[in-house]
Structure formats: structure tokens, C-alpha cells
Amino acid sequence: MRKDNCCGWLMMALPLIISLLSFNVSIAQTQLSIYRPGVTPEGAVYFLPKTALRISVLVEKTTYMPGDFAPYAQRYLRVADVSQEPKTCFRIADLKVTPCPVPDTTKVYAVKFDARTVASHMTLSDDGRLLALNIEDAEDAEVPALFVPAPKPEEVNPRQFMGEEILSCGSTAKMAEMTAHEIYDLRENRTLLIKGQADFMPQDGRQMERMLAELDRQDRALSSLFVGTTRRDTVEHVLWIVPDAATEGKTVLFRLSQVKGLVEADDLSGAPFYYSIDDITQLPAPEENGKKAKSAKSLEGIYVNVPGRLRVTLYEGIKPILTEEHPAPQFGQTMLLSGSLFNKHYATRLYLDSLTGAVLRLDADQPK
């Protein structure tokens, strides 16, 4: 009896269960996409830009490895203060600040195309910033190319220049002594070659260069067994700052650790590098007309930027190491170009600065 009741309840509830499962599946399959401005036959929605600061930090890593004969460097080569411990250190090789445009999401506007106007050909960037109006070849600002390190020279194994007599020595001290004699022989041969007193003189200048280069290569390889090897590698780190207001004091940009290199701003294992942003805009206050333009709403005209300026300063600790000034639309104003400029009575072409969204040139000729 209980079994029948249970089965009956299950059959009655089955449609509800299926509908709930279907509802959950539909929720799981729902995908949300980020709104992107663009141009359609009916109109366009566009952003004006603001300035982002791309900070390229070149960090040089220096790695020292002692040679096998480091304890004998003073005795046989007369080279003092040769470290017998490996060491790694980091330093900032270069800092570069580049202004780049990004969409200002507080300045998004809609334009409805009208058959009575000629403002139907708008050029937007890939991220929706307005570049030009009725211009075929409008170009966007280029982001700097990433740093490409120079190719490293091929590493040479110094033992390939050791003869059988050296390699068969029974102690490291004896090997070091005989290797030092080999180094002095190489240097003597180089001197004789330069003086023209060598037993085998080159036939021309090119052969002379090759012979000297080979002697130098062998000398450096064998000497590295005493003085060690130093390797330098440079890596680029790209950081971004999008200033929307002047900073109060200094803000940590990154830290540099002698063990780990460039680390995050909150990693206290590194020494801090700071930045500050100052608003140095000198523009007259905008006129208040009691009407504020609303974003993403159809407007009578085209909005452009009247950019301000900012000053960015980078510090190593308390020491300023770089100061630059750049245009900053977010510290400036916007201006409405009247829709009357874009009616069929004028052949209007609008050129905008792709970095600032300011007017570079406006041609509004009357068609013939």
C-alpha cells in the first residue's frame, strides 16, 4: 500500500520536476554579452576617448656564476676580489610612459542617421571610439610594440679548449695552473700576431680579424673558469594607469625585489616605486545652459572632446626619476558640434585626434 502511494505521488510530481530541470538548464545556457558600440544603417553609438598611461618597465636580471677555478684566480691570474658565491640581482634598465586612448564609458553618445543629413559615414575604432566622420582613411593610434631582447651569443664550453694534458691532471689546483699557462700563451700569441712577429701570419686583413677573434674567444672561455660568468637578461613589464582624477600624494606603482625582480605593489619584499598624477588643465569653466546631455540618447549633433592635460611623475623611493606631461580628455570638457553642420547643404568631413577625441580638422564646404 505504501509502495503504491509512493509511486502515485512520484507520477504526479514528475511533470513539475521535469519543468524545474528544464528551467535550470535554460538558466545555465543563458549567456550575457558586454554591450559594444557600433554603426548600423539606422544610426551609431560611439565613445569618446580618455587617456590611459602605458608604462613600460625594462627589468635587467644579472646572474653571476663563479668559475671552477675561482679560488685560484688571485694566485695564477692576479685577479683579486673574485666572488666564489653565485649572485643574482635586478635593476630597472628603462622606464617609458606612453599615452594611449581607451573608451570613456561616461561619454557614450547615440546618433540617429537622417536622410536629410550627410553624417551617415562614421568611422569607429575596434573598441567603439569615434575616429572620423565621412573620412575613408581614418587611422587609430598605435600601441607601442613589445620589447624584443637581442639574441644571446652562443655559450662556449671552456673545456673544449683544454688539451689532454690539462684534462688528465689529478687535482683541481694542477688543472688551474696549467689552464693559466694556456691563457698566457694565447695572450702572447695575440701580441705577436698584432706585432707581425707570429710564425704564421695572415694573408690579408680579413683573415687577421678571424684569427684575433678566435684567440679572444678562447681567452674569454678559459678565463671564465677563474673569474666566473655574468649573464644579463632583460624583460619588459607593461603596467597601465587610467587616471580619472589627480592623486593625493604618491601611489605605489610596483616594487622591485633583489630576489624576485618586479613584484606587485602590495608585496613588501621589494623596494617601492611610486607615481603621482597632477591635473594641470588650463581651460575656461564650461558654460551652464541648464541642460545636460544624457549618454546613449539620440542627440542633435556630434560630441567631441576639449582635452585637458595631466602631469605624471614616477619616483624611486622619494627620488623623482621621470616627469612628463600628456593630454587628458578626462580632465577637460566636451563640446557639441551642431547638427546643422552635417545637413545636405554642406560636404562635411570631420577629422578627430584618435588619442584625445579633439577636432583636428573640420571641412564643411558647400557642395557645387
PDB file of C-alpha atoms in Angstrom, residues 21 258 297 299:
ATOM      1  CA  LEU A  21      15.074  20.790 -14.556  1.00  0.00           C
ATOM      2  CA  GLN A 258      66.505  41.760  -5.481  1.00  0.00           C
ATOM      3  CA  LYS A 297      20.475  59.174 -26.218  1.00  0.00           C
ATOM      4  CA  LEU A 299      21.429  63.940 -29.954  1.00  0.00           C
TER       5      LEU A 299
END
